[in-house]
Short mmCIF file of the C-alpha atoms (twelve columns), coordinates in Angstrom:
data_MODEL
# 
_entry.id   MODEL 
# 
loop_
_atom_site.group_PDB 
_atom_site.id 
_atom_site.type_symbol 
_atom_site.label_atom_id 
_atom_site.label_alt_id 
_atom_site.label_comp_id 
_atom_site.label_asym_id 
_atom_site.label_seq_id 
_atom_site.Cartn_x 
_atom_site.Cartn_y 
_atom_site.Cartn_z 
_atom_site.pdbx_PDB_model_num 
ATOM 1   C CA . MET A 1   -26.195 -5.578  -9.414  1 
ATOM 2   C CA . ARG A 2   -25.417 -8.363  -11.901 1 
ATOM 3   C CA . THR A 3   -27.293 -8.443  -15.185 1 
ATOM 4   C CA . SER A 4   -27.310 -11.287 -17.748 1 
ATOM 5   C CA . ASN A 5   -28.476 -11.406 -21.342 1 
ATOM 6   C CA . PRO A 6   -30.101 -14.716 -22.484 1 
ATOM 7   C CA . VAL A 7   -28.567 -16.309 -25.543 1 
ATOM 8   C CA . LEU A 8   -30.874 -18.281 -27.835 1 
ATOM 9   C CA . SER A 9   -29.633 -21.679 -28.988 1 
ATOM 10  C CA . ARG A 10  -29.715 -22.387 -32.692 1 
ATOM 11  C CA . GLN A 11  -30.321 -25.727 -34.426 1 
ATOM 12  C CA . PHE A 12  -28.275 -26.512 -37.508 1 
ATOM 13  C CA . ALA A 13  -29.880 -28.666 -40.159 1 
ATOM 14  C CA . ASN A 14  -27.877 -31.415 -41.811 1 
ATOM 15  C CA . PRO A 15  -27.343 -30.341 -45.438 1 
ATOM 16  C CA . TYR A 16  -26.980 -33.959 -46.439 1 
ATOM 17  C CA . ALA A 17  -30.157 -35.193 -44.826 1 
ATOM 18  C CA . GLY A 18  -31.705 -36.172 -48.152 1 
ATOM 19  C CA . GLN A 19  -28.750 -38.260 -49.329 1 
ATOM 20  C CA . HIS A 20  -28.216 -41.900 -48.461 1 
ATOM 21  C CA . THR A 21  -24.438 -41.869 -48.834 1 
ATOM 22  C CA . ARG A 22  -22.693 -44.118 -46.382 1 
ATOM 23  C CA . THR A 23  -19.672 -42.645 -44.646 1 
ATOM 24  C CA . ARG A 24  -17.093 -44.462 -42.658 1 
ATOM 25  C CA . TYR A 25  -16.834 -43.556 -38.965 1 
ATOM 26  C CA . THR A 26  -13.411 -42.089 -38.222 1 
ATOM 27  C CA . GLY A 27  -13.779 -41.501 -34.493 1 
ATOM 28  C CA . PRO A 28  -14.227 -38.259 -32.597 1 
ATOM 29  C CA . ARG A 29  -12.970 -35.136 -34.271 1 
ATOM 30  C CA . HIS A 30  -11.614 -33.680 -31.021 1 
ATOM 31  C CA . PRO A 31  -10.030 -36.447 -28.955 1 
ATOM 32  C CA . GLY A 32  -9.143  -35.666 -25.386 1 
ATOM 33  C CA . PRO A 33  -10.961 -34.813 -22.160 1 
ATOM 34  C CA . ARG A 34  -14.384 -33.334 -22.538 1 
ATOM 35  C CA . TYR A 35  -14.791 -29.644 -21.611 1 
ATOM 36  C CA . THR A 36  -17.046 -29.291 -18.582 1 
ATOM 37  C CA . GLY A 37  -16.749 -25.561 -17.890 1 
ATOM 38  C CA . PRO A 38  -19.313 -22.880 -18.686 1 
ATOM 39  C CA . ARG A 39  -20.243 -22.625 -22.362 1 
ATOM 40  C CA . PRO A 40  -20.192 -19.292 -24.203 1 
ATOM 41  C CA . GLY A 41  -23.441 -17.461 -23.672 1 
ATOM 42  C CA . SER A 42  -24.302 -19.418 -20.560 1 
ATOM 43  C CA . SER A 43  -25.564 -17.433 -17.569 1 
ATOM 44  C CA . TYR A 44  -23.577 -19.693 -15.251 1 
ATOM 45  C CA . ALA A 45  -20.424 -18.198 -13.734 1 
ATOM 46  C CA . PRO A 46  -18.174 -19.610 -11.011 1 
ATOM 47  C CA . GLU A 47  -18.733 -18.135 -7.576  1 
ATOM 48  C CA . PRO A 48  -16.129 -15.397 -6.952  1 
ATOM 49  C CA . THR A 49  -13.856 -15.938 -4.008  1 
ATOM 50  C CA . GLY A 50  -11.364 -13.895 -1.990  1 
ATOM 51  C CA . SER A 51  -10.663 -10.392 -3.189  1 
ATOM 52  C CA . GLN A 52  -12.711 -11.010 -6.371  1 
ATOM 53  C CA . ARG A 53  -15.862 -11.060 -4.257  1 
ATOM 54  C CA . PRO A 54  -17.514 -7.644  -3.733  1 
ATOM 55  C CA . MET A 55  -17.332 -6.077  -0.280  1 
ATOM 56  C CA . THR A 56  -20.385 -6.361  1.960   1 
ATOM 57  C CA . PHE A 57  -21.450 -4.637  5.156   1 
ATOM 58  C CA . ASP A 58  -20.795 -7.900  7.007   1 
ATOM 59  C CA . ASP A 59  -17.172 -7.828  5.810   1 
ATOM 60  C CA . VAL A 60  -16.681 -4.345  7.236   1 
ATOM 61  C CA . ILE A 61  -18.392 -5.240  10.520  1 
ATOM 62  C CA . VAL A 62  -16.260 -8.362  11.044  1 
ATOM 63  C CA . LYS A 63  -12.998 -6.594  10.175  1 
ATOM 64  C CA . SER A 64  -13.895 -3.640  12.400  1 
ATOM 65  C CA . ILE A 65  -14.671 -5.944  15.327  1 
ATOM 66  C CA . ILE A 66  -11.275 -7.605  14.875  1 
ATOM 67  C CA . SER A 67  -9.456  -4.264  14.698  1 
ATOM 68  C CA . ILE A 68  -11.242 -2.662  17.649  1 
ATOM 69  C CA . GLY A 69  -10.943 -5.899  19.618  1 
ATOM 70  C CA . LEU A 70  -7.155  -5.833  19.182  1 
ATOM 71  C CA . VAL A 71  -7.073  -2.221  20.379  1 
ATOM 72  C CA . VAL A 72  -9.038  -3.124  23.505  1 
ATOM 73  C CA . ALA A 73  -6.914  -6.230  24.161  1 
ATOM 74  C CA . ALA A 74  -3.620  -4.340  23.810  1 
ATOM 75  C CA . ALA A 75  -4.925  -1.519  26.003  1 
ATOM 76  C CA . ALA A 76  -5.979  -4.013  28.690  1 
ATOM 77  C CA . VAL A 77  -2.587  -5.755  28.649  1 
ATOM 78  C CA . THR A 78  -0.825  -2.392  28.883  1 
ATOM 79  C CA . TRP A 79  -3.074  -1.392  31.770  1 
ATOM 80  C CA . VAL A 80  -2.206  -4.565  33.711  1 
ATOM 81  C CA . LEU A 81  1.471   -5.051  32.868  1 
ATOM 82  C CA . LEU A 82  2.706   -1.476  32.425  1 
ATOM 83  C CA . PRO A 83  1.501   0.847   35.198  1 
ATOM 84  C CA . PRO A 84  2.674   4.477   34.998  1 
ATOM 85  C CA . THR A 85  5.187   3.767   37.782  1 
ATOM 86  C CA . SER A 86  6.948   1.177   35.618  1 
ATOM 87  C CA . GLY A 87  10.287  2.110   34.122  1 
ATOM 88  C CA . TYR A 88  9.156   0.815   30.725  1 
ATOM 89  C CA . PHE A 89  5.907   2.768   30.656  1 
ATOM 90  C CA . MET A 90  7.184   5.887   28.884  1 
ATOM 91  C CA . VAL A 91  9.288   3.822   26.474  1 
ATOM 92  C CA . ALA A 92  6.334   1.656   25.433  1 
ATOM 93  C CA . TRP A 93  4.050   4.662   25.215  1 
ATOM 94  C CA . GLY A 94  6.490   6.664   23.086  1 
ATOM 95  C CA . VAL A 95  7.258   3.760   20.737  1 
ATOM 96  C CA . SER A 96  3.562   3.000   20.272  1 
ATOM 97  C CA . ALA A 97  2.844   6.660   19.491  1 
ATOM 98  C CA . VAL A 98  5.541   6.739   16.792  1 
ATOM 99  C CA . MET A 99  4.389   3.401   15.344  1 
ATOM 100 C CA . THR A 100 0.795   4.604   15.238  1 
ATOM 101 C CA . LEU A 101 1.797   7.756   13.353  1 
ATOM 102 C CA . VAL A 102 4.014   5.883   10.858  1 
ATOM 103 C CA . LEU A 103 1.439   3.160   10.195  1 
ATOM 104 C CA . SER A 104 -1.289  5.763   9.724   1 
ATOM 105 C CA . ILE A 105 0.793   7.502   7.058   1 
ATOM 106 C CA . MET A 106 1.556   4.160   5.370   1 
ATOM 107 C CA . ALA A 107 -2.126  3.266   5.257   1 
ATOM 108 C CA . ALA A 108 -3.062  6.693   3.909   1 
ATOM 109 C CA . VAL A 109 -0.763  6.427   0.870   1 
ATOM 110 C CA . ARG A 110 -1.615  2.827   -0.046  1 
ATOM 111 C CA . HIS A 111 -4.387  1.888   -2.456  1 
ATOM 112 C CA . SER A 112 -5.304  -1.126  -0.341  1 
ATOM 113 C CA . VAL A 113 -4.537  -1.753  3.321   1 
ATOM 114 C CA . PRO A 114 -3.444  -5.343  4.070   1 
ATOM 115 C CA . ALA A 115 -4.761  -7.137  7.124   1 
ATOM 116 C CA . PRO A 116 -1.349  -7.412  8.899   1 
ATOM 117 C CA . LEU A 117 -0.856  -3.641  8.722   1 
ATOM 118 C CA . VAL A 118 -4.289  -3.025  10.258  1 
ATOM 119 C CA . MET A 119 -3.628  -5.540  13.037  1 
ATOM 120 C CA . ILE A 120 -0.199  -4.115  13.900  1 
ATOM 121 C CA . PHE A 121 -1.705  -0.630  13.864  1 
ATOM 122 C CA . ALA A 122 -4.485  -1.757  16.209  1 
ATOM 123 C CA . LEU A 123 -2.005  -3.300  18.650  1 
ATOM 124 C CA . SER A 124 0.236   -0.215  18.715  1 
ATOM 125 C CA . GLN A 125 -2.810  2.008   19.051  1 
ATOM 126 C CA . GLY A 126 -4.002  -0.141  21.944  1 
ATOM 127 C CA . VAL A 127 -0.711  0.283   23.811  1 
ATOM 128 C CA . PHE A 128 -0.881  4.044   23.318  1 
ATOM 129 C CA . VAL A 129 -4.538  4.274   24.373  1 
ATOM 130 C CA . GLY A 130 -3.941  2.022   27.381  1 
ATOM 131 C CA . GLY A 131 -1.124  4.206   28.670  1 
ATOM 132 C CA . PHE A 132 -2.972  7.429   27.927  1 
ATOM 133 C CA . SER A 133 -6.076  6.188   29.734  1 
ATOM 134 C CA . GLN A 134 -4.101  5.154   32.818  1 
ATOM 135 C CA . ILE A 135 -2.727  8.666   33.265  1 
ATOM 136 C CA . PHE A 136 -6.195  10.203  33.158  1 
ATOM 137 C CA . GLU A 137 -7.653  7.508   35.422  1 
ATOM 138 C CA . LEU A 138 -5.061  8.322   38.103  1 
ATOM 139 C CA . LEU A 139 -6.114  11.970  38.006  1 
ATOM 140 C CA . TYR A 140 -9.875  11.482  37.618  1 
ATOM 141 C CA . ASP A 141 -11.326 8.296   39.036  1 
ATOM 142 C CA . GLY A 142 -13.825 6.608   36.705  1 
ATOM 143 C CA . ILE A 143 -13.139 8.898   33.759  1 
ATOM 144 C CA . VAL A 144 -12.194 6.045   31.401  1 
ATOM 145 C CA . VAL A 145 -15.588 4.376   31.779  1 
ATOM 146 C CA . GLN A 146 -17.273 7.739   31.211  1 
ATOM 147 C CA . ALA A 147 -15.248 8.350   28.038  1 
ATOM 148 C CA . VAL A 148 -15.919 4.844   26.693  1 
ATOM 149 C CA . MET A 149 -19.659 5.216   27.256  1 
ATOM 150 C CA . ALA A 150 -19.648 8.697   25.710  1 
ATOM 151 C CA . THR A 151 -17.815 7.365   22.634  1 
ATOM 152 C CA . PHE A 152 -20.274 4.496   22.294  1 
ATOM 153 C CA . VAL A 153 -23.271 6.830   22.544  1 
ATOM 154 C CA . ALA A 154 -21.767 9.373   20.131  1 
ATOM 155 C CA . ALA A 155 -21.062 6.662   17.538  1 
ATOM 156 C CA . LEU A 156 -24.582 5.223   17.807  1 
ATOM 157 C CA . VAL A 157 -26.243 8.641   17.580  1 
ATOM 158 C CA . THR A 158 -24.107 9.521   14.547  1 
ATOM 159 C CA . LEU A 159 -24.981 6.246   12.829  1 
ATOM 160 C CA . PHE A 160 -28.681 6.752   13.610  1 
ATOM 161 C CA . ALA A 161 -28.612 10.304  12.245  1 
ATOM 162 C CA . TYR A 162 -26.754 9.218   9.105   1 
ATOM 163 C CA . LYS A 163 -29.169 6.377   8.466   1 
ATOM 164 C CA . PHE A 164 -32.531 7.938   9.255   1 
ATOM 165 C CA . PHE A 165 -31.982 11.636  8.536   1 
ATOM 166 C CA . ASN A 166 -30.551 10.953  5.086   1 
ATOM 167 C CA . ILE A 167 -27.336 12.914  5.604   1 
ATOM 168 C CA . ARG A 168 -25.730 13.521  2.220   1 
ATOM 169 C CA . VAL A 169 -21.956 13.753  1.948   1 
ATOM 170 C CA . THR A 170 -20.970 16.044  -0.916  1 
ATOM 171 C CA . PRO A 171 -17.435 16.520  -2.288  1 
ATOM 172 C CA . LYS A 172 -17.374 20.009  -0.766  1 
ATOM 173 C CA . PHE A 173 -18.337 18.601  2.638   1 
ATOM 174 C CA . GLN A 174 -15.554 16.017  2.366   1 
ATOM 175 C CA . LYS A 175 -12.942 18.642  1.522   1 
ATOM 176 C CA . ILE A 176 -13.978 20.901  4.401   1 
ATOM 177 C CA . VAL A 177 -13.900 18.072  6.961   1 
ATOM 178 C CA . LEU A 178 -10.571 16.685  5.738   1 
ATOM 179 C CA . LEU A 179 -8.952  20.136  5.650   1 
ATOM 180 C CA . ALA A 180 -10.230 20.952  9.142   1 
ATOM 181 C CA . THR A 181 -9.053  17.578  10.473  1 
ATOM 182 C CA . VAL A 182 -5.551  17.916  9.041   1 
ATOM 183 C CA . SER A 183 -5.278  21.507  10.299  1 
ATOM 184 C CA . PHE A 184 -6.419  20.471  13.773  1 
ATOM 185 C CA . GLY A 185 -3.941  17.591  13.851  1 
ATOM 186 C CA . VAL A 186 -1.027  19.775  12.759  1 
ATOM 187 C CA . LEU A 187 -1.941  22.419  15.341  1 
ATOM 188 C CA . MET A 188 -2.030  19.813  18.122  1 
ATOM 189 C CA . LEU A 189 1.328   18.423  16.985  1 
ATOM 190 C CA . VAL A 190 2.892   21.902  17.050  1 
ATOM 191 C CA . ASN A 191 1.435   22.492  20.508  1 
ATOM 192 C CA . PHE A 192 2.890   19.181  21.708  1 
ATOM 193 C CA . VAL A 193 6.371   19.925  20.347  1 
ATOM 194 C CA . LEU A 194 6.397   23.457  21.792  1 
ATOM 195 C CA . SER A 195 5.414   22.098  25.208  1 
ATOM 196 C CA . PHE A 196 8.953   20.692  25.509  1 
ATOM 197 C CA . PHE A 197 10.428  24.186  25.209  1 
ATOM 198 C CA . MET A 198 7.812   26.357  26.902  1 
ATOM 199 C CA . PRO A 199 5.280   25.495  29.624  1 
ATOM 200 C CA . GLY A 200 1.944   24.520  28.103  1 
ATOM 201 C CA . GLY A 201 3.078   25.100  24.535  1 
ATOM 202 C CA . LEU A 202 0.423   27.239  22.864  1 
ATOM 203 C CA . GLY A 203 -1.876  26.762  25.836  1 
ATOM 204 C CA . LEU A 204 -4.333  24.611  23.865  1 
ATOM 205 C CA . ARG A 205 -4.285  21.775  26.405  1 
ATOM 206 C CA . SER A 206 -3.452  23.626  29.613  1 
ATOM 207 C CA . GLY A 207 -6.948  24.218  30.983  1 
ATOM 208 C CA . GLY A 208 -9.541  26.953  30.922  1 
ATOM 209 C CA . LEU A 209 -12.203 27.871  28.416  1 
ATOM 210 C CA . LEU A 210 -9.773  27.708  25.493  1 
ATOM 211 C CA . THR A 211 -8.936  24.064  26.150  1 
ATOM 212 C CA . ILE A 212 -12.639 23.199  26.493  1 
ATOM 213 C CA . GLY A 213 -13.305 24.877  23.155  1 
ATOM 214 C CA . VAL A 214 -10.427 22.996  21.523  1 
ATOM 215 C CA . ALA A 215 -11.699 19.690  22.909  1 
ATOM 216 C CA . VAL A 216 -15.217 20.419  21.637  1 
ATOM 217 C CA . VAL A 217 -13.802 21.105  18.174  1 
ATOM 218 C CA . GLY A 218 -11.929 17.792  18.366  1 
ATOM 219 C CA . VAL A 219 -15.117 15.918  19.289  1 
ATOM 220 C CA . VAL A 220 -17.092 17.586  16.482  1 
ATOM 221 C CA . LEU A 221 -14.379 16.675  13.971  1 
ATOM 222 C CA . GLY A 222 -14.458 13.093  15.229  1 
ATOM 223 C CA . VAL A 223 -18.218 12.896  14.668  1 
ATOM 224 C CA . LEU A 224 -17.935 14.432  11.189  1 
ATOM 225 C CA . ASN A 225 -15.222 11.937  10.275  1 
ATOM 226 C CA . LEU A 226 -17.538 9.150   11.419  1 
ATOM 227 C CA . VAL A 227 -20.069 10.438  8.898   1 
ATOM 228 C CA . LEU A 228 -17.373 10.305  6.204   1 
ATOM 229 C CA . ASP A 229 -16.510 6.742   7.237   1 
ATOM 230 C CA . PHE A 230 -20.139 5.618   7.036   1 
ATOM 231 C CA . ASP A 231 -20.492 7.246   3.618   1 
ATOM 232 C CA . HIS A 232 -17.245 5.657   2.404   1 
ATOM 233 C CA . ILE A 233 -18.425 2.209   3.494   1 
ATOM 234 C CA . GLU A 234 -21.869 2.613   1.936   1 
ATOM 235 C CA . ARG A 235 -20.463 3.857   -1.361  1 
ATOM 236 C CA . GLY A 236 -17.954 1.002   -1.446  1 
ATOM 237 C CA . VAL A 237 -20.626 -1.640  -0.937  1 
ATOM 238 C CA . ARG A 238 -22.879 -0.107  -3.590  1 
ATOM 239 C CA . ALA A 239 -20.002 0.147   -6.069  1 
ATOM 240 C CA . GLY A 240 -19.025 -3.483  -5.493  1 
ATOM 241 C CA . VAL A 241 -15.398 -2.792  -4.570  1 
ATOM 242 C CA . PRO A 242 -13.253 -5.877  -3.816  1 
ATOM 243 C CA . ALA A 243 -13.780 -7.533  -0.452  1 
ATOM 244 C CA . ASP A 244 -10.225 -6.792  0.700   1 
ATOM 245 C CA . GLN A 245 -11.152 -3.095  0.837   1 
ATOM 246 C CA . ALA A 246 -13.051 -3.946  4.027   1 
ATOM 247 C CA . TRP A 247 -9.716  -3.771  5.863   1 
ATOM 248 C CA . ARG A 248 -9.247  -0.168  4.726   1 
ATOM 249 C CA . ALA A 249 -12.761 0.656   5.922   1 
ATOM 250 C CA . ALA A 250 -12.077 -1.034  9.270   1 
ATOM 251 C CA . PHE A 251 -8.817  0.888   9.600   1 
ATOM 252 C CA . GLY A 252 -10.521 4.241   9.031   1 
ATOM 253 C CA . LEU A 253 -13.363 3.427   11.392  1 
ATOM 254 C CA . THR A 254 -10.972 2.320   14.147  1 
ATOM 255 C CA . LEU A 255 -8.823  5.423   13.763  1 
ATOM 256 C CA . THR A 256 -11.856 7.716   13.952  1 
ATOM 257 C CA . LEU A 257 -13.313 5.994   17.022  1 
ATOM 258 C CA . ILE A 258 -9.982  6.237   18.856  1 
ATOM 259 C CA . TRP A 259 -9.736  9.928   17.916  1 
ATOM 260 C CA . LEU A 260 -13.246 10.477  19.277  1 
ATOM 261 C CA . TYR A 261 -12.481 8.580   22.489  1 
ATOM 262 C CA . LEU A 262 -9.296  10.552  23.217  1 
ATOM 263 C CA . GLU A 263 -10.989 13.903  22.609  1 
ATOM 264 C CA . LEU A 264 -13.934 12.946  24.815  1 
ATOM 265 C CA . LEU A 265 -11.487 11.811  27.493  1 
ATOM 266 C CA . ARG A 266 -9.834  15.230  27.409  1 
ATOM 267 C CA . LEU A 267 -13.135 17.106  27.351  1 
ATOM 268 C CA . ILE A 268 -14.501 15.214  30.362  1 
ATOM 269 C CA . SER A 269 -11.277 15.846  32.275  1 
ATOM 270 C CA . TYR A 270 -11.522 19.590  31.607  1 
ATOM 271 C CA . LEU A 271 -15.127 19.644  32.778  1 
ATOM 272 C CA . ARG A 272 -14.246 17.765  35.971  1 
ATOM 273 C CA . ARG A 273 -11.474 20.150  37.031  1 
# 
């Protein structure tokens, strides 16, 4: 919220008003172009532009639509041009997975996330999601549509609950969610690596009640991270952070929604077995 203090103008009397001494005109004291900018004490200020302008909810919405739109577009192209039977499918899928991981780490350690990084991340994420979705669609017909709808509903319900139930995000809540998310991610990575050396790895994604429980935990973490994203965006807008921070907010929101979609895709597949 911008505040301004009015400045009272003062009139200066001519100390020689009572004298009738004639003085010769010597021209302007300050020759040169006249200053037309804001005067000291004036409430006028030039309209901020670019990154100087504070972030708004509209900025975050537009950037998020761009980011998620690129994910969907890349996933659709992958779906059409790279079927699982293609010889380039595994190469593209593996490269996109590595790029997604590297770009996520780069974004996490940067103070601000530039637009090109978010767009490249969205494209690589789209290739990965497109390939991942194809594999599940071959095994379970119609599961991709179910997972997309479930993600959409979960995001809307979370936003509604955050907005109307006055959910408060405390520092302790943030630490617990972030610690649980990192621990879950590391555990899934270890399980994935071990699956190359032993069937099923740790058995966290092999089926049964354990895998359903793991998927439920993944979905819950996705929803809790959505709450953190909404809180981060709201706090940023209220604090008047620069407008370019909207790209960081869009990046986090896109990453969380993709996480939620993949976990819901897995959970639905386990329930349909």
